[in-house]
XYZ file of C-alpha atoms in Angstrom:
102
model
C 110.014 81.971 109.611
C 112.069 79.665 112.084
C 113.918 82.509 113.365
C 111.500 85.214 114.053
C 108.882 82.696 114.675
C 106.088 84.696 112.366
C 105.019 82.841 109.136
C 106.691 83.782 106.012
C 104.323 85.916 103.435
C 105.111 85.701 99.789
C 106.231 89.151 98.114
C 103.649 92.009 97.870
C 102.448 92.771 94.645
C 102.697 96.665 95.066
C 103.445 97.383 91.334
C 100.193 100.118 91.561
C 102.242 102.286 93.291
C 104.005 105.502 92.643
C 107.733 105.798 93.260
C 107.075 108.156 96.388
C 104.207 105.938 97.892
C 106.585 102.581 97.096
C 109.023 104.616 99.587
C 106.083 105.564 102.039
C 104.395 101.758 102.090
C 108.665 100.833 102.921
C 108.575 103.335 105.655
C 105.150 102.136 107.217
C 106.897 98.435 107.070
C 109.570 99.230 109.324
C 107.219 101.472 112.213
C 107.542 98.339 114.842
C 104.426 96.878 116.140
C 103.437 99.054 119.243
C 104.770 102.175 117.793
C 103.421 104.991 115.710
C 104.613 107.747 113.680
C 102.674 110.958 112.755
C 102.227 111.813 108.560
C 105.084 114.783 109.271
C 107.267 112.215 110.996
C 106.952 109.787 108.041
C 107.640 112.713 105.542
C 110.828 114.110 107.266
C 112.129 110.696 107.252
C 111.598 110.186 103.418
C 113.563 113.715 103.106
C 110.007 115.475 102.273
C 109.465 117.538 105.553
C 106.765 119.410 103.856
C 105.028 115.943 102.018
C 102.750 115.385 105.139
C 99.834 115.177 103.254
C 101.340 113.431 100.177
C 102.120 110.346 102.839
C 98.521 110.392 103.651
C 97.718 110.305 100.466
C 100.481 106.931 99.733
C 98.514 105.810 103.207
C 95.001 106.052 101.686
C 96.203 104.346 98.452
C 97.820 101.473 100.311
C 96.510 98.265 98.800
C 97.157 95.536 101.960
C 96.206 98.195 105.183
C 97.097 95.980 107.572
C 100.396 94.283 106.068
C 101.557 97.636 105.450
C 100.360 98.780 108.525
C 99.079 102.223 107.794
C 97.111 102.125 111.081
C 100.149 102.975 112.894
C 100.214 106.259 111.649
C 98.926 109.023 113.419
C 97.923 113.043 112.808
C 100.481 115.522 113.866
C 98.036 115.664 117.221
C 98.444 112.353 117.947
C 95.013 111.850 116.893
C 93.898 108.993 114.888
C 93.625 110.680 111.456
C 91.870 108.389 108.396
C 91.821 105.022 107.726
C 90.127 103.105 104.878
C 88.836 100.614 107.532
C 87.360 103.916 109.350
C 89.067 105.005 112.837
C 87.485 102.485 115.077
C 88.951 99.682 113.479
C 92.214 101.630 113.431
C 91.824 102.192 117.163
C 91.045 98.547 117.460
C 94.097 97.845 115.520
C 96.344 99.902 117.654
C 95.234 98.401 120.804
C 95.865 95.118 119.745
C 99.577 96.312 119.617
C 99.369 97.953 122.799
C 98.868 101.437 121.706
C 95.819 103.315 123.728
C 95.042 106.412 122.644
C 93.269 108.969 124.833
């Protein structure tokens, strides 16, 4: 759009998601570029502090992994965790955003 300098995208078709997964995907879209969150932090933000594994399931079921940025979600210990495109691809996406992991 003109205001953000970013191209406008058509609405995402997320009709296959459960209510919880839709909430997870919404939370993922609110993680700013260049920042990360843990699965547990997202679960807590959703009011389900014991649902870190369910958040991981929502990330794994993400139908559009780059537009809904599940690559910004890390394990509690700061490690990469899973990603549908593999850990190396996740590391590269994060590096492009300025996130360098040791």
